[in-house]
């Protein structure tokens, strides 16, 4: 008989977290597993709730405000889980994680930890509130049966900082939706987006924050003095957006938050990340699947990617404008055909959604049969 996997999330807003859940459920073996979802909070305007409905998955929406969630949501959640009797609960997000540890301890449980807690909370909430939230979350992190992280570097960091043992499953990317296109299609897409059809396009997709360090990319591109041959496109939203937008020019295009990230990826040539974080960004994996060579800051999670096949790109020291400047110059003139093919192979082989889903299936089976991994 198939095993019930109950996913508990805050809501189904359009986000990296939700996309990862969607990729699992789109590929999961329905003969072996019966997935169901509980959402805790009201759905936001950018909810992709209907996308999950089309997968014909039962969704139980509590539809609570955040205040009501902590006043009476715990009781409603516990009653719902008692009625469903899942074989395993998989939580994603702060609220779901804490509620599961506190009130659903009788069920087998795994949890996806998307970022290093301290980095995530201090970036989003500021140092004081972020530290308070980090301290609270870590208390429950110690009690989780099976925390899951997206990179080995994040796993090591959790162990070093919190003495927490985690299981590693990389983020997955829809290998069909994110795939290479031919030169004619690239030109057509660039015309539609108002981008130059003759220049090489470097693209970066990340939050405009200190930890993602977009100013290093901008300064390195300016110093490379290649705007006659290349264009830099930065996408993302955050506290540094206003400052970054001052650099908008013929060679530098800063769009902020957009809804069509894939369209930009499919008409670019090279992807760049200057991140200081140990989070393995989905944008990097999407770029690889689109056949884009990558220039990555030398963090441990980025080394994991380049260690799969170092021909897919290069790394530069974190915050090094001078090193990145030289890579801008090199990638403006070098042949990209071989690197592009290798990038696609790495993306599809190691980070394709079908591969990642099969890893989750093995993990679920092991937890259900043995209780822990």
PDB file of N, CA and C in Angstrom, residues 236-328:
ATOM      1  N   UNK A 236      16.681  41.074  -9.431  1.00  0.00           N
ATOM      2  CA  UNK A 236      16.489  40.768  -8.015  1.00  0.00           C
ATOM      3  C   UNK A 236      16.058  42.004  -7.247  1.00  0.00           C
ATOM      4  N   UNK A 237      15.578  41.760  -6.040  1.00  0.00           N
ATOM      5  CA  UNK A 237      15.044  42.843  -5.216  1.00  0.00           C
ATOM      6  C   UNK A 237      15.690  42.791  -3.843  1.00  0.00           C
ATOM      7  N   UNK A 238      15.875  43.962  -3.238  1.00  0.00           N
ATOM      8  CA  UNK A 238      16.452  43.984  -1.902  1.00  0.00           C
ATOM      9  C   UNK A 238      16.891  45.375  -1.504  1.00  0.00           C
ATOM     10  N   UNK A 239      17.507  45.504  -0.325  1.00  0.00           N
ATOM     11  CA  UNK A 239      17.853  46.821   0.219  1.00  0.00           C
ATOM     12  C   UNK A 239      18.878  47.601  -0.610  1.00  0.00           C
ATOM     13  N   UNK A 240      19.670  46.927  -1.447  1.00  0.00           N
ATOM     14  CA  UNK A 240      20.680  47.624  -2.250  1.00  0.00           C
ATOM     15  C   UNK A 240      20.186  47.976  -3.656  1.00  0.00           C
ATOM     16  N   UNK A 241      18.920  47.673  -3.943  1.00  0.00           N
ATOM     17  CA  UNK A 241      18.413  47.891  -5.301  1.00  0.00           C
ATOM     18  C   UNK A 241      18.523  49.357  -5.725  1.00  0.00           C
ATOM     19  N   UNK A 242      18.106  50.260  -4.859  1.00  0.00           N
ATOM     20  CA  UNK A 242      18.141  51.686  -5.201  1.00  0.00           C
ATOM     21  C   UNK A 242      19.563  52.137  -5.504  1.00  0.00           C
ATOM     22  N   UNK A 243      20.510  51.686  -4.705  1.00  0.00           N
ATOM     23  CA  UNK A 243      21.917  52.047  -4.913  1.00  0.00           C
ATOM     24  C   UNK A 243      22.443  51.457  -6.211  1.00  0.00           C
ATOM     25  N   UNK A 244      22.066  50.214  -6.498  1.00  0.00           N
ATOM     26  CA  UNK A 244      22.526  49.553  -7.718  1.00  0.00           C
ATOM     27  C   UNK A 244      21.943  50.212  -8.967  1.00  0.00           C
ATOM     28  N   UNK A 245      20.696  50.662  -8.870  1.00  0.00           N
ATOM     29  CA  UNK A 245      20.032  51.243 -10.037  1.00  0.00           C
ATOM     30  C   UNK A 245      20.707  52.517 -10.524  1.00  0.00           C
ATOM     31  N   UNK A 246      21.511  53.138  -9.684  1.00  0.00           N
ATOM     32  CA  UNK A 246      22.252  54.327 -10.101  1.00  0.00           C
ATOM     33  C   UNK A 246      23.271  54.009 -11.188  1.00  0.00           C
ATOM     34  N   UNK A 247      23.603  52.718 -11.322  1.00  0.00           N
ATOM     35  CA  UNK A 247      24.597  52.310 -12.317  1.00  0.00           C
ATOM     36  C   UNK A 247      23.950  51.912 -13.655  1.00  0.00           C
ATOM     37  N   UNK A 248      22.628  52.021 -13.749  1.00  0.00           N
ATOM     38  CA  UNK A 248      21.957  51.705 -15.016  1.00  0.00           C
ATOM     39  C   UNK A 248      22.571  52.527 -16.143  1.00  0.00           C
ATOM     40  N   UNK A 249      22.904  51.853 -17.227  1.00  0.00           N
ATOM     41  CA  UNK A 249      23.531  52.540 -18.363  1.00  0.00           C
ATOM     42  C   UNK A 249      23.326  51.680 -19.596  1.00  0.00           C
ATOM     43  N   UNK A 250      23.977  52.040 -20.681  1.00  0.00           N
ATOM     44  CA  UNK A 250      23.853  51.256 -21.914  1.00  0.00           C
ATOM     45  C   UNK A 250      24.399  49.843 -21.729  1.00  0.00           C
ATOM     46  N   UNK A 251      25.444  49.701 -20.917  1.00  0.00           N
ATOM     47  CA  UNK A 251      26.065  48.392 -20.740  1.00  0.00           C
ATOM     48  C   UNK A 251      25.577  47.636 -19.521  1.00  0.00           C
ATOM     49  N   UNK A 252      24.914  48.334 -18.584  1.00  0.00           N
ATOM     50  CA  UNK A 252      24.449  47.703 -17.349  1.00  0.00           C
ATOM     51  C   UNK A 252      22.941  47.877 -17.241  1.00  0.00           C
ATOM     52  N   UNK A 253      22.228  46.739 -17.164  1.00  0.00           N
ATOM     53  CA  UNK A 253      20.773  46.747 -17.095  1.00  0.00           C
ATOM     54  C   UNK A 253      20.353  46.154 -15.754  1.00  0.00           C
ATOM     55  N   UNK A 254      19.735  46.978 -14.905  1.00  0.00           N
ATOM     56  CA  UNK A 254      19.300  46.511 -13.589  1.00  0.00           C
ATOM     57  C   UNK A 254      17.779  46.588 -13.541  1.00  0.00           C
ATOM     58  N   UNK A 255      17.142  45.445 -13.553  1.00  0.00           N
ATOM     59  CA  UNK A 255      15.698  45.372 -13.690  1.00  0.00           C
ATOM     60  C   UNK A 255      14.954  45.269 -12.356  1.00  0.00           C
ATOM     61  N   UNK A 256      15.646  44.862 -11.303  1.00  0.00           N
ATOM     62  CA  UNK A 256      14.936  44.611 -10.053  1.00  0.00           C
ATOM     63  C   UNK A 256      14.187  43.289 -10.131  1.00  0.00           C
ATOM     64  N   UNK A 257      13.029  43.227  -9.487  1.00  0.00           N
ATOM     65  CA  UNK A 257      12.239  41.998  -9.462  1.00  0.00           C
ATOM     66  C   UNK A 257      11.435  41.878 -10.748  1.00  0.00           C
ATOM     67  N   UNK A 258      11.512  40.708 -11.393  1.00  0.00           N
ATOM     68  CA  UNK A 258      10.741  40.444 -12.612  1.00  0.00           C
ATOM     69  C   UNK A 258      10.041  39.101 -12.472  1.00  0.00           C
ATOM     70  N   UNK A 259       9.007  38.908 -13.264  1.00  0.00           N
ATOM     71  CA  UNK A 259       8.241  37.657 -13.217  1.00  0.00           C
ATOM     72  C   UNK A 259       8.689  36.647 -14.272  1.00  0.00           C
ATOM     73  N   UNK A 260       9.595  37.059 -15.156  1.00  0.00           N
ATOM     74  CA  UNK A 260       9.996  36.196 -16.270  1.00  0.00           C
ATOM     75  C   UNK A 260      11.494  35.897 -16.242  1.00  0.00           C
ATOM     76  N   UNK A 261      11.962  35.398 -15.110  1.00  0.00           N
ATOM     77  CA  UNK A 261      13.386  35.089 -14.960  1.00  0.00           C
ATOM     78  C   UNK A 261      13.874  34.141 -16.045  1.00  0.00           C
ATOM     79  N   UNK A 262      13.067  33.147 -16.371  1.00  0.00           N
ATOM     80  CA  UNK A 262      13.482  32.148 -17.353  1.00  0.00           C
ATOM     81  C   UNK A 262      13.766  32.787 -18.699  1.00  0.00           C
ATOM     82  N   UNK A 263      12.970  33.771 -19.089  1.00  0.00           N
ATOM     83  CA  UNK A 263      13.168  34.423 -20.380  1.00  0.00           C
ATOM     84  C   UNK A 263      14.531  35.098 -20.442  1.00  0.00           C
ATOM     85  N   UNK A 264      14.944  35.705 -19.334  1.00  0.00           N
ATOM     86  CA  UNK A 264      16.254  36.349 -19.295  1.00  0.00           C
ATOM     87  C   UNK A 264      17.375  35.311 -19.318  1.00  0.00           C
ATOM     88  N   UNK A 265      17.201  34.212 -18.568  1.00  0.00           N
ATOM     89  CA  UNK A 265      18.225  33.171 -18.564  1.00  0.00           C
ATOM     90  C   UNK A 265      18.423  32.572 -19.950  1.00  0.00           C
ATOM     91  N   UNK A 266      17.332  32.374 -20.661  1.00  0.00           N
ATOM     92  CA  UNK A 266      17.397  31.713 -21.960  1.00  0.00           C
ATOM     93  C   UNK A 266      17.999  32.587 -23.055  1.00  0.00           C
ATOM     94  N   UNK A 267      18.174  33.874 -22.786  1.00  0.00           N
ATOM     95  CA  UNK A 267      18.812  34.709 -23.807  1.00  0.00           C
ATOM     96  C   UNK A 267      20.164  35.236 -23.350  1.00  0.00           C
ATOM     97  N   UNK A 268      20.669  34.717 -22.214  1.00  0.00           N
ATOM     98  CA  UNK A 268      21.980  35.129 -21.708  1.00  0.00           C
ATOM     99  C   UNK A 268      23.063  34.163 -22.163  1.00  0.00           C
ATOM    100  N   UNK A 269      24.326  34.538 -21.888  1.00  0.00           N
ATOM    101  CA  UNK A 269      25.463  33.697 -22.267  1.00  0.00           C
ATOM    102  C   UNK A 269      26.226  33.142 -21.070  1.00  0.00           C
ATOM    103  N   UNK A 270      26.351  33.948 -20.015  1.00  0.00           N
ATOM    104  CA  UNK A 270      27.152  33.557 -18.845  1.00  0.00           C
ATOM    105  C   UNK A 270      26.420  34.006 -17.583  1.00  0.00           C
ATOM    106  N   UNK A 271      26.455  33.155 -16.549  1.00  0.00           N
ATOM    107  CA  UNK A 271      25.812  33.481 -15.269  1.00  0.00           C
ATOM    108  C   UNK A 271      26.877  33.813 -14.233  1.00  0.00           C
ATOM    109  N   UNK A 272      26.557  34.794 -13.367  1.00  0.00           N
ATOM    110  CA  UNK A 272      27.491  35.212 -12.316  1.00  0.00           C
ATOM    111  C   UNK A 272      26.804  35.211 -10.956  1.00  0.00           C
ATOM    112  N   UNK A 273      27.506  34.725  -9.945  1.00  0.00           N
ATOM    113  CA  UNK A 273      27.055  34.870  -8.564  1.00  0.00           C
ATOM    114  C   UNK A 273      28.227  35.349  -7.723  1.00  0.00           C
ATOM    115  N   UNK A 274      28.004  36.420  -6.974  1.00  0.00           N
ATOM    116  CA  UNK A 274      29.037  36.945  -6.067  1.00  0.00           C
ATOM    117  C   UNK A 274      28.669  36.693  -4.614  1.00  0.00           C
ATOM    118  N   UNK A 275      27.793  35.735  -4.382  1.00  0.00           N
ATOM    119  CA  UNK A 275      27.240  35.486  -3.049  1.00  0.00           C
ATOM    120  C   UNK A 275      28.315  35.132  -2.019  1.00  0.00           C
ATOM    121  N   UNK A 276      28.074  35.586  -0.781  1.00  0.00           N
ATOM    122  CA  UNK A 276      28.930  35.225   0.346  1.00  0.00           C
ATOM    123  C   UNK A 276      28.296  34.115   1.180  1.00  0.00           C
ATOM    124  N   UNK A 277      27.094  33.717   0.811  1.00  0.00           N
ATOM    125  CA  UNK A 277      26.317  32.759   1.599  1.00  0.00           C
ATOM    126  C   UNK A 277      26.691  31.321   1.268  1.00  0.00           C
ATOM    127  N   UNK A 278      26.377  30.405   2.194  1.00  0.00           N
ATOM    128  CA  UNK A 278      26.562  28.977   1.942  1.00  0.00           C
ATOM    129  C   UNK A 278      25.285  28.340   1.388  1.00  0.00           C
ATOM    130  N   UNK A 279      24.297  29.151   1.099  1.00  0.00           N
ATOM    131  CA  UNK A 279      23.087  28.653   0.456  1.00  0.00           C
ATOM    132  C   UNK A 279      23.389  28.353  -1.013  1.00  0.00           C
ATOM    133  N   UNK A 280      22.943  27.183  -1.480  1.00  0.00           N
ATOM    134  CA  UNK A 280      23.127  26.818  -2.876  1.00  0.00           C
ATOM    135  C   UNK A 280      21.955  27.389  -3.672  1.00  0.00           C
ATOM    136  N   UNK A 281      22.190  28.502  -4.355  1.00  0.00           N
ATOM    137  CA  UNK A 281      21.114  29.222  -5.030  1.00  0.00           C
ATOM    138  C   UNK A 281      20.529  28.423  -6.183  1.00  0.00           C
ATOM    139  N   UNK A 282      19.202  28.395  -6.251  1.00  0.00           N
ATOM    140  CA  UNK A 282      18.521  27.718  -7.353  1.00  0.00           C
ATOM    141  C   UNK A 282      18.822  28.399  -8.678  1.00  0.00           C
ATOM    142  N   UNK A 283      19.051  29.712  -8.648  1.00  0.00           N
ATOM    143  CA  UNK A 283      19.325  30.446  -9.888  1.00  0.00           C
ATOM    144  C   UNK A 283      20.567  29.921 -10.594  1.00  0.00           C
ATOM    145  N   UNK A 284      21.589  29.559  -9.828  1.00  0.00           N
ATOM    146  CA  UNK A 284      22.798  28.988 -10.427  1.00  0.00           C
ATOM    147  C   UNK A 284      22.464  27.673 -11.131  1.00  0.00           C
ATOM    148  N   UNK A 285      21.646  26.848 -10.496  1.00  0.00           N
ATOM    149  CA  UNK A 285      21.282  25.548 -11.062  1.00  0.00           C
ATOM    150  C   UNK A 285      20.386  25.715 -12.290  1.00  0.00           C
ATOM    151  N   UNK A 286      19.506  26.700 -12.260  1.00  0.00           N
ATOM    152  CA  UNK A 286      18.673  26.990 -13.427  1.00  0.00           C
ATOM    153  C   UNK A 286      19.543  27.424 -14.600  1.00  0.00           C
ATOM    154  N   UNK A 287      20.545  28.248 -14.306  1.00  0.00           N
ATOM    155  CA  UNK A 287      21.456  28.713 -15.355  1.00  0.00           C
ATOM    156  C   UNK A 287      22.213  27.549 -15.985  1.00  0.00           C
ATOM    157  N   UNK A 288      22.713  26.633 -15.157  1.00  0.00           N
ATOM    158  CA  UNK A 288      23.416  25.457 -15.694  1.00  0.00           C
ATOM    159  C   UNK A 288      22.506  24.646 -16.609  1.00  0.00           C
ATOM    160  N   UNK A 289      21.261  24.449 -16.194  1.00  0.00           N
ATOM    161  CA  UNK A 289      20.329  23.687 -17.015  1.00  0.00           C
ATOM    162  C   UNK A 289      20.014  24.389 -18.329  1.00  0.00           C
ATOM    163  N   UNK A 290      20.107  25.719 -18.337  1.00  0.00           N
ATOM    164  CA  UNK A 290      19.921  26.477 -19.581  1.00  0.00           C
ATOM    165  C   UNK A 290      21.185  26.503 -20.433  1.00  0.00           C
ATOM    166  N   UNK A 291      22.238  25.838 -19.951  1.00  0.00           N
ATOM    167  CA  UNK A 291      23.479  25.766 -20.717  1.00  0.00           C
ATOM    168  C   UNK A 291      24.380  26.968 -20.563  1.00  0.00           C
ATOM    169  N   UNK A 292      24.281  27.676 -19.437  1.00  0.00           N
ATOM    170  CA  UNK A 292      25.122  28.849 -19.212  1.00  0.00           C
ATOM    171  C   UNK A 292      26.360  28.479 -18.391  1.00  0.00           C
ATOM    172  N   UNK A 293      27.562  28.762 -18.893  1.00  0.00           N
ATOM    173  CA  UNK A 293      28.755  28.659 -18.050  1.00  0.00           C
ATOM    174  C   UNK A 293      28.609  29.624 -16.872  1.00  0.00           C
ATOM    175  N   UNK A 294      29.311  29.350 -15.780  1.00  0.00           N
ATOM    176  CA  UNK A 294      29.115  30.141 -14.564  1.00  0.00           C
ATOM    177  C   UNK A 294      30.433  30.720 -14.054  1.00  0.00           C
ATOM    178  N   UNK A 295      30.353  31.931 -13.521  1.00  0.00           N
ATOM    179  CA  UNK A 295      31.461  32.557 -12.801  1.00  0.00           C
ATOM    180  C   UNK A 295      30.966  32.748 -11.379  1.00  0.00           C
ATOM    181  N   UNK A 296      31.585  32.051 -10.419  1.00  0.00           N
ATOM    182  CA  UNK A 296      31.026  31.977  -9.071  1.00  0.00           C
ATOM    183  C   UNK A 296      32.041  32.422  -8.017  1.00  0.00           C
ATOM    184  N   UNK A 297      31.545  33.095  -6.990  1.00  0.00           N
ATOM    185  CA  UNK A 297      32.396  33.428  -5.855  1.00  0.00           C
ATOM    186  C   UNK A 297      32.860  32.141  -5.177  1.00  0.00           C
ATOM    187  N   UNK A 298      34.023  32.197  -4.574  1.00  0.00           N
ATOM    188  CA  UNK A 298      34.658  30.997  -4.029  1.00  0.00           C
ATOM    189  C   UNK A 298      34.109  30.650  -2.645  1.00  0.00           C
ATOM    190  N   UNK A 299      32.827  30.266  -2.618  1.00  0.00           N
ATOM    191  CA  UNK A 299      32.232  29.742  -1.389  1.00  0.00           C
ATOM    192  C   UNK A 299      32.225  28.217  -1.478  1.00  0.00           C
ATOM    193  N   UNK A 300      32.025  27.572  -0.349  1.00  0.00           N
ATOM    194  CA  UNK A 300      32.053  26.109  -0.338  1.00  0.00           C
ATOM    195  C   UNK A 300      30.936  25.508  -1.184  1.00  0.00           C
ATOM    196  N   UNK A 301      29.748  26.132  -1.149  1.00  0.00           N
ATOM    197  CA  UNK A 301      28.645  25.569  -1.937  1.00  0.00           C
ATOM    198  C   UNK A 301      28.895  25.730  -3.435  1.00  0.00           C
ATOM    199  N   UNK A 302      29.552  26.830  -3.831  1.00  0.00           N
ATOM    200  CA  UNK A 302      29.884  26.995  -5.249  1.00  0.00           C
ATOM    201  C   UNK A 302      30.974  26.013  -5.684  1.00  0.00           C
ATOM    202  N   UNK A 303      31.890  25.704  -4.776  1.00  0.00           N
ATOM    203  CA  UNK A 303      32.923  24.704  -5.109  1.00  0.00           C
ATOM    204  C   UNK A 303      32.293  23.340  -5.368  1.00  0.00           C
ATOM    205  N   UNK A 304      31.218  23.039  -4.649  1.00  0.00           N
ATOM    206  CA  UNK A 304      30.529  21.759  -4.875  1.00  0.00           C
ATOM    207  C   UNK A 304      30.070  21.636  -6.323  1.00  0.00           C
ATOM    208  N   UNK A 305      29.583  22.729  -6.886  1.00  0.00           N
ATOM    209  CA  UNK A 305      29.135  22.717  -8.277  1.00  0.00           C
ATOM    210  C   UNK A 305      30.314  22.538  -9.220  1.00  0.00           C
ATOM    211  N   UNK A 306      31.348  23.343  -9.041  1.00  0.00           N
ATOM    212  CA  UNK A 306      32.497  23.293  -9.943  1.00  0.00           C
ATOM    213  C   UNK A 306      33.264  21.982  -9.813  1.00  0.00           C
ATOM    214  N   UNK A 307      33.191  21.345  -8.645  1.00  0.00           N
ATOM    215  CA  UNK A 307      33.848  20.046  -8.475  1.00  0.00           C
ATOM    216  C   UNK A 307      33.174  18.939  -9.284  1.00  0.00           C
ATOM    217  N   UNK A 308      31.918  19.140  -9.678  1.00  0.00           N
ATOM    218  CA  UNK A 308      31.253  18.163 -10.548  1.00  0.00           C
ATOM    219  C   UNK A 308      31.952  18.100 -11.902  1.00  0.00           C
ATOM    220  N   UNK A 309      32.357  19.275 -12.398  1.00  0.00           N
ATOM    221  CA  UNK A 309      33.071  19.393 -13.677  1.00  0.00           C
ATOM    222  C   UNK A 309      33.590  20.819 -13.774  1.00  0.00           C
ATOM    223  N   UNK A 310      34.893  20.989 -13.596  1.00  0.00           N
ATOM    224  CA  UNK A 310      35.425  22.352 -13.541  1.00  0.00           C
ATOM    225  C   UNK A 310      35.458  23.059 -14.887  1.00  0.00           C
ATOM    226  N   UNK A 311      35.041  22.382 -15.951  1.00  0.00           N
ATOM    227  CA  UNK A 311      34.990  23.056 -17.255  1.00  0.00           C
ATOM    228  C   UNK A 311      33.731  23.914 -17.414  1.00  0.00           C
ATOM    229  N   UNK A 312      32.780  23.816 -16.459  1.00  0.00           N
ATOM    230  CA  UNK A 312      31.533  24.584 -16.599  1.00  0.00           C
ATOM    231  C   UNK A 312      31.701  26.033 -16.181  1.00  0.00           C
ATOM    232  N   UNK A 313      32.846  26.387 -15.591  1.00  0.00           N
ATOM    233  CA  UNK A 313      33.017  27.772 -15.195  1.00  0.00           C
ATOM    234  C   UNK A 313      34.255  27.994 -14.356  1.00  0.00           C
ATOM    235  N   UNK A 314      34.287  29.136 -13.676  1.00  0.00           N
ATOM    236  CA  UNK A 314      35.437  29.525 -12.858  1.00  0.00           C
ATOM    237  C   UNK A 314      34.967  30.162 -11.560  1.00  0.00           C
ATOM    238  N   UNK A 315      35.874  30.222 -10.593  1.00  0.00           N
ATOM    239  CA  UNK A 315      35.555  30.854  -9.320  1.00  0.00           C
ATOM    240  C   UNK A 315      36.533  31.996  -9.056  1.00  0.00           C
ATOM    241  N   UNK A 316      36.057  32.995  -8.308  1.00  0.00           N
ATOM    242  CA  UNK A 316      36.894  34.123  -7.914  1.00  0.00           C
ATOM    243  C   UNK A 316      36.753  34.342  -6.413  1.00  0.00           C
ATOM    244  N   UNK A 317      37.764  34.929  -5.807  1.00  0.00           N
ATOM    245  CA  UNK A 317      37.745  35.164  -4.361  1.00  0.00           C
ATOM    246  C   UNK A 317      36.562  36.055  -3.996  1.00  0.00           C
ATOM    247  N   UNK A 318      35.904  35.733  -2.891  1.00  0.00           N
ATOM    248  CA  UNK A 318      34.727  36.492  -2.458  1.00  0.00           C
ATOM    249  C   UNK A 318      35.078  37.980  -2.344  1.00  0.00           C
ATOM    250  N   UNK A 319      34.314  38.809  -3.030  1.00  0.00           N
ATOM    251  CA  UNK A 319      34.501  40.254  -2.968  1.00  0.00           C
ATOM    252  C   UNK A 319      35.633  40.797  -3.814  1.00  0.00           C
ATOM    253  N   UNK A 320      36.305  39.947  -4.594  1.00  0.00           N
ATOM    254  CA  UNK A 320      37.465  40.391  -5.380  1.00  0.00           C
ATOM    255  C   UNK A 320      37.032  41.002  -6.715  1.00  0.00           C
ATOM    256  N   UNK A 321      37.037  42.310  -6.780  1.00  0.00           N
ATOM    257  CA  UNK A 321      36.686  43.015  -8.019  1.00  0.00           C
ATOM    258  C   UNK A 321      37.743  42.758  -9.090  1.00  0.00           C
ATOM    259  N   UNK A 322      39.000  42.724  -8.703  1.00  0.00           N
ATOM    260  CA  UNK A 322      40.083  42.558  -9.680  1.00  0.00           C
ATOM    261  C   UNK A 322      40.032  41.182 -10.350  1.00  0.00           C
ATOM    262  N   UNK A 323      39.779  40.130  -9.592  1.00  0.00           N
ATOM    263  CA  UNK A 323      39.686  38.793 -10.190  1.00  0.00           C
ATOM    264  C   UNK A 323      38.475  38.674 -11.107  1.00  0.00           C
ATOM    265  N   UNK A 324      37.337  39.184 -10.641  1.00  0.00           N
ATOM    266  CA  UNK A 324      36.122  39.102 -11.455  1.00  0.00           C
ATOM    267  C   UNK A 324      36.263  39.933 -12.722  1.00  0.00           C
ATOM    268  N   UNK A 325      36.943  41.041 -12.638  1.00  0.00           N
ATOM    269  CA  UNK A 325      37.181  41.890 -13.822  1.00  0.00           C
ATOM    270  C   UNK A 325      37.883  41.089 -14.926  1.00  0.00           C
ATOM    271  N   UNK A 326      38.878  40.308 -14.531  1.00  0.00           N
ATOM    272  CA  UNK A 326      39.611  39.512 -15.516  1.00  0.00           C
ATOM    273  C   UNK A 326      38.744  38.425 -16.128  1.00  0.00           C
ATOM    274  N   UNK A 327      37.844  37.839 -15.349  1.00  0.00           N
ATOM    275  CA  UNK A 327      36.928  36.834 -15.902  1.00  0.00           C
ATOM    276  C   UNK A 327      35.910  37.462 -16.840  1.00  0.00           C
ATOM    277  N   UNK A 328      35.492  38.683 -16.549  1.00  0.00           N
ATOM    278  CA  UNK A 328      34.617  39.387 -17.493  1.00  0.00           C
ATOM    279  C   UNK A 328      35.314  39.514 -18.853  1.00  0.00           C
TER     280      UNK A 328
END
